[in-house]
Coordinates of C-alpha atoms in Angstrom, one line a residue:
M1 CA 8.6 61.9 12.0
V2 CA 6.5 59.8 14.4
L3 CA 3.6 59.9 11.9
V4 CA 5.9 58.9 9.1
E5 CA 7.4 56.0 11.0
S6 CA 4.0 54.8 12.2
G7 CA 2.7 54.9 8.6
I8 CA 5.7 52.8 7.5
K9 CA 4.9 50.3 10.3
V10 CA 1.2 50.1 9.2
R11 CA 2.2 49.5 5.6
K12 CA 4.7 46.8 6.6
S13 CA 2.0 45.1 8.7
N14 CA -0.5 45.3 5.9
S15 CA 2.0 43.8 3.4
K16 CA 2.6 40.9 5.8
I17 CA -1.2 40.3 6.1
N18 CA -1.5 40.4 2.3
K19 CA 1.3 38.0 1.8
N20 CA -0.4 35.5 4.1
Y21 CA -3.2 35.2 1.6
Y22 CA -0.7 33.6 -0.9
G23 CA -0.6 30.5 1.2
Y24 CA -4.3 30.1 1.1
I25 CA -4.3 30.7 -2.6
F26 CA -1.7 28.1 -3.3
T27 CA -3.2 25.5 -1.0
A28 CA -6.8 26.1 -2.2
P29 CA -6.7 23.8 -5.2
F30 CA -5.5 20.9 -3.1
I31 CA -8.1 21.6 -0.3
I32 CA -10.9 21.9 -2.8
V33 CA -10.0 18.7 -4.6
F34 CA -9.5 16.9 -1.3
L35 CA -12.9 18.0 0.0
L36 CA -14.7 17.1 -3.2
F37 CA -13.0 13.8 -4.2
S38 CA -11.8 12.4 -0.9
F39 CA -13.4 13.8 2.2
Y40 CA -17.0 14.0 0.9
P41 CA -16.9 10.4 -0.6
L42 CA -15.5 9.2 2.7
I43 CA -18.3 10.8 4.8
Y44 CA -21.0 9.7 2.2
T45 CA -19.7 6.1 2.3
F46 CA -20.2 6.1 6.1
Y47 CA -23.7 7.4 5.5
L48 CA -24.4 4.7 2.8
S49 CA -23.2 2.0 5.1
L50 CA -26.2 2.8 7.4
T51 CA -28.8 2.4 4.6
D52 CA -30.2 -0.5 2.5
M53 CA -29.6 1.4 -0.8
T54 CA -29.4 -0.6 -4.0
I55 CA -28.6 0.4 -7.5
M56 CA -32.0 -0.7 -8.9
S57 CA -34.2 1.0 -6.2
K58 CA -35.3 4.6 -6.2
T59 CA -35.9 4.7 -2.4
Y60 CA -33.9 3.4 0.5
N61 CA -34.3 3.1 4.3
F62 CA -32.0 3.9 7.2
V63 CA -31.1 0.6 8.8
G64 CA -28.5 1.7 11.3
L65 CA -25.9 -0.9 12.1
N66 CA -27.8 -3.7 10.5
N67 CA -25.3 -4.0 7.6
F68 CA -22.4 -4.4 10.0
K69 CA -24.3 -7.1 12.0
Q70 CA -24.8 -9.1 8.9
L71 CA -21.2 -8.5 7.9
F72 CA -19.8 -9.9 11.1
S73 CA -22.1 -12.9 10.8
D74 CA -20.9 -13.5 7.2
D75 CA -18.1 -16.2 6.9
F76 CA -17.1 -14.7 3.6
F77 CA -16.2 -11.4 5.3
I78 CA -14.1 -13.1 8.0
K79 CA -12.4 -15.1 5.3
S80 CA -11.7 -12.0 3.2
V81 CA -10.1 -10.2 6.2
L82 CA -7.8 -13.2 6.9
N83 CA -6.9 -13.5 3.2
T84 CA -6.1 -9.8 3.0
W85 CA -3.8 -9.9 6.0
K86 CA -2.2 -13.2 4.9
I87 CA -1.4 -12.1 1.4
W88 CA -0.1 -8.7 2.5
L89 CA 2.2 -10.3 5.1
M90 CA 3.5 -12.8 2.6
N91 CA 4.2 -9.9 0.3
F92 CA 5.5 -7.3 2.7
I93 CA 7.9 -9.2 4.9
P94 CA 10.1 -10.3 2.0
Q95 CA 9.6 -7.0 0.3
L96 CA 11.0 -5.0 3.2
G97 CA 13.7 -7.5 3.9
I98 CA 15.0 -7.7 0.3
A99 CA 14.6 -4.0 -0.3
M100 CA 16.6 -3.2 2.9
L101 CA 19.4 -5.6 1.9
L102 CA 19.6 -4.2 -1.6
A103 CA 19.4 -0.6 -0.4
V104 CA 22.3 -1.2 2.1
W105 CA 24.4 -2.8 -0.7
F106 CA 23.7 0.0 -3.1
M107 CA 24.6 2.7 -0.5
N108 CA 27.7 0.9 0.7
N109 CA 30.8 2.7 -0.7
R110 CA 33.1 -0.1 0.2
L111 CA 31.2 -2.6 -2.1
K112 CA 31.4 -0.2 -5.0
I113 CA 28.5 -1.7 -6.9
K114 CA 28.4 -0.4 -10.5
F115 CA 25.4 0.8 -12.4
V116 CA 23.3 1.5 -9.3
G117 CA 21.0 3.8 -11.2
L118 CA 20.4 1.1 -13.8
W119 CA 19.5 -1.5 -11.1
R120 CA 17.2 0.9 -9.4
T121 CA 15.4 1.6 -12.7
V122 CA 15.1 -2.2 -13.5
Y123 CA 13.7 -2.9 -10.0
Y124 CA 11.2 0.0 -10.4
L125 CA 9.9 -0.9 -13.9
P126 CA 7.3 -3.5 -12.8
N127 CA 5.5 -0.8 -10.9
L128 CA 4.9 1.0 -14.2
L129 CA 3.1 -1.9 -15.8
M130 CA -0.7 -2.1 -15.9
P131 CA -2.3 -4.6 -13.4
V132 CA -4.3 -6.1 -16.3
A133 CA -1.2 -6.9 -18.2
I134 CA 0.6 -8.3 -15.2
A135 CA -2.4 -10.5 -14.3
A136 CA -2.6 -11.8 -17.9
L137 CA 1.1 -12.5 -17.9
F138 CA 1.2 -14.5 -14.7
Y139 CA -2.0 -16.4 -15.6
N140 CA -0.5 -17.6 -18.8
L141 CA 2.9 -18.3 -17.1
F142 CA 1.3 -20.6 -14.5
S143 CA -1.6 -22.0 -16.5
R144 CA -1.8 -25.8 -17.0
Y145 CA 0.0 -25.7 -20.3
G146 CA 2.1 -22.5 -19.6
P147 CA 5.9 -22.1 -19.7
V148 CA 6.3 -22.9 -15.9
N149 CA 4.6 -26.3 -16.3
Q150 CA 6.4 -27.1 -19.5
I151 CA 9.9 -26.3 -18.0
A152 CA 9.1 -28.2 -14.8
V153 CA 7.9 -31.3 -16.6
R154 CA 10.8 -31.4 -19.1
A155 CA 13.3 -30.8 -16.2
G156 CA 11.8 -33.7 -14.3
I157 CA 10.6 -31.5 -11.4
L158 CA 7.0 -32.5 -12.0
E159 CA 5.7 -35.8 -13.4
E160 CA 2.8 -34.1 -15.1
A161 CA 1.4 -30.6 -15.5
F162 CA 0.1 -29.0 -12.3
D163 CA -2.9 -26.7 -12.2
F164 CA -1.6 -23.9 -9.9
F165 CA -4.9 -22.0 -10.0
R166 CA -6.8 -25.0 -8.5
S167 CA -4.6 -24.9 -5.4
P168 CA -5.5 -22.2 -2.8
G169 CA -2.0 -22.1 -1.4
W170 CA -0.3 -21.7 -4.7
T171 CA -2.8 -19.1 -5.9
Q172 CA -2.2 -17.0 -2.7
S173 CA 1.6 -17.4 -3.2
I174 CA 1.4 -16.2 -6.8
V175 CA -0.7 -13.2 -5.8
A176 CA 1.8 -12.4 -3.0
F177 CA 4.7 -12.8 -5.4
I178 CA 3.1 -10.4 -7.9
Q179 CA 2.5 -7.8 -5.2
W180 CA 6.1 -8.2 -4.0
W181 CA 7.5 -8.0 -7.6
M182 CA 5.5 -4.8 -8.3
W183 CA 6.3 -2.9 -5.2
F184 CA 9.7 -3.8 -3.8
G185 CA 11.4 -1.5 -6.3
V186 CA 9.5 1.5 -4.8
T187 CA 10.5 0.4 -1.3
I188 CA 14.2 0.3 -2.4
L189 CA 13.9 3.9 -3.6
Y190 CA 12.3 5.1 -0.3
L191 CA 15.0 3.3 1.8
M192 CA 17.8 4.6 -0.3
A193 CA 16.5 8.1 0.0
G194 CA 16.3 7.8 3.7
M195 CA 19.8 6.4 4.0
S196 CA 21.2 9.1 1.8
S197 CA 20.0 11.7 4.3
I198 CA 22.0 10.1 7.2
S199 CA 25.2 12.1 7.8
T200 CA 28.4 10.1 7.0
S201 CA 30.0 11.6 10.1
Y202 CA 28.1 9.0 12.2
Y203 CA 29.6 6.1 10.3
E204 CA 33.1 7.7 10.3
A205 CA 32.9 8.1 14.1
A206 CA 31.7 4.5 14.4
L207 CA 34.6 3.2 12.3
V208 CA 37.1 5.1 14.5
D209 CA 35.5 3.4 17.5
G210 CA 35.9 0.0 15.8
A211 CA 32.3 -0.7 15.1
S212 CA 31.4 -3.5 12.7
S213 CA 29.1 -3.2 9.7
W214 CA 26.3 -4.9 11.7
D215 CA 26.8 -2.5 14.6
M216 CA 26.5 0.5 12.3
F217 CA 23.4 -0.9 10.7
T218 CA 21.6 -1.7 13.9
K219 CA 22.8 1.3 16.0
I220 CA 22.9 4.0 13.3
T221 CA 21.0 3.1 10.1
L222 CA 17.9 1.5 11.6
P223 CA 17.2 4.1 14.3
L224 CA 17.7 7.1 11.9
L225 CA 15.7 5.3 9.2
K226 CA 12.7 4.9 11.5
P227 CA 10.6 7.8 10.0
V228 CA 11.0 6.3 6.5
L229 CA 10.2 2.8 7.8
I230 CA 7.0 4.2 9.4
Y231 CA 6.0 5.7 6.1
V232 CA 6.8 2.5 4.1
L233 CA 4.8 0.4 6.6
V234 CA 1.8 2.7 6.7
T235 CA 1.5 3.2 3.0
S236 CA 2.1 -0.5 2.3
L237 CA -0.5 -1.4 4.8
A238 CA -3.0 1.0 3.3
G239 CA -2.4 -0.4 -0.2
G240 CA -2.5 -4.0 1.1
M241 CA -5.8 -3.6 2.8
Q242 CA -7.2 -2.2 -0.5
M243 CA -5.7 -5.0 -2.6
F244 CA -8.1 -5.5 -5.5
D245 CA -6.8 -5.5 -9.1
I246 CA -4.5 -8.6 -9.1
P247 CA -6.8 -10.9 -7.0
Y248 CA -9.8 -9.8 -9.0
L249 CA -8.2 -10.2 -12.5
L250 CA -6.1 -13.3 -11.9
T251 CA -8.9 -15.9 -11.7
D252 CA -12.6 -15.5 -12.0
G253 CA -13.2 -12.2 -10.2
R254 CA -14.7 -14.0 -7.2
G255 CA -11.5 -15.0 -5.4
S256 CA -11.3 -18.6 -6.6
P257 CA -10.2 -21.2 -5.9
N258 CA -12.3 -21.6 -2.8
G259 CA -12.2 -17.9 -2.0
S260 CA -8.5 -18.1 -1.3
I261 CA -7.7 -14.7 -2.9
M262 CA -11.0 -13.0 -2.1
T263 CA -9.8 -9.9 -0.3
M264 CA -11.9 -7.3 1.4
S265 CA -12.0 -5.1 -1.7
V266 CA -13.0 -8.0 -3.9
L267 CA -15.8 -8.8 -1.5
M268 CA -16.9 -5.2 -1.5
Y269 CA -17.1 -5.3 -5.3
M270 CA -19.0 -8.6 -5.2
K271 CA -21.6 -7.1 -2.9
F272 CA -21.9 -4.1 -5.1
S273 CA -22.1 -5.9 -8.4
S274 CA -24.3 -8.9 -7.4
G275 CA -28.1 -9.0 -7.5
K276 CA -29.6 -5.6 -7.3
G277 CA -26.3 -4.0 -6.5
F278 CA -26.2 -3.6 -2.7
I279 CA -24.6 -0.3 -2.2
G280 CA -25.2 -0.2 1.5
A281 CA -23.7 -3.6 2.1
G282 CA -20.7 -2.7 -0.1
A283 CA -20.2 0.6 1.7
S284 CA -20.1 -1.3 5.1
V285 CA -17.2 -3.3 3.8
A286 CA -15.4 -0.1 2.7
V287 CA -16.0 1.4 6.2
M288 CA -14.5 -1.7 7.8
I289 CA -11.4 -1.5 5.5
F290 CA -11.0 2.1 6.6
I291 CA -11.4 1.3 10.3
I292 CA -9.0 -1.7 10.1
T293 CA -6.4 0.4 8.2
A294 CA -6.7 3.4 10.6
I295 CA -6.4 1.2 13.7
S296 CA -3.4 -0.8 12.4
A297 CA -1.6 2.4 11.1
S298 CA -2.0 4.1 14.5
I299 CA -0.6 1.0 16.2
I300 CA 2.4 1.0 13.9
I301 CA 3.0 4.7 14.4
R302 CA 2.7 4.4 18.2
L303 CA 5.1 1.4 18.3
L304 CA 7.8 2.9 16.0
R305 CA 7.6 6.6 16.8
E306 CA 10.4 8.3 18.7
K307 CA 10.0 8.1 22.4
E308 CA 10.5 11.3 24.4

């Protein structure tokens, strides 16, 4: 009996060990793809940033931190960093505010807003459009003889047609508006998903205690929505620091006018595509984008995480 029981125990333990392999099997495709297409390019980019490699040369030299020294002495890089942060903040602050307001309205049972699913779909649709099509659409809308100028002149708002894309402020505002228009629908979905996971018992108890709608929002919704807000902030920050397609496609591909929409990603492409194709210099910009994003994301997580 003892031998039989021990044999059963051995078989059970072996079956548990064998089942553990299923986890490795199912996660292997993701790990392999991540190592090949994410982790290796990241490490190789760090390596390239320490060289003077160009597209047109067969050999290259190890130059250490020379690319970074040149980068910090380059006014274009400092300007690209400021442009990136400015456009992202101009986009993200109203994006989060309006998305929060709409999410609260849609999730409020007392308002009884109809066709919530339809509104969510409508707000999400811009995210499905190709950036090339969006850039072409807004360029034609705000061109000198586009519909915006025609309506403004005929309505008496403007005396004559205004060239929006010669004004740095207006061009930055248009890019920020496009980014907001494309992404605030996604933010609404995230916030609504987070709000739907909050138990209604908290709100019922607050109503019994006589809490107002503002009290319930600030004392219940916002604190319990903090993990979702961290996710939205970090993902939006990562996307904002890599902003490329709309600023590149909207004007001349060099951040005109006066470099007002030259983001860090646009500058990285300019270094890569100009002259001999300075891969090392472009890689140093990519490394700085990664470092700025990582530091900023860690600060956001540290400030918003739950305190013990």
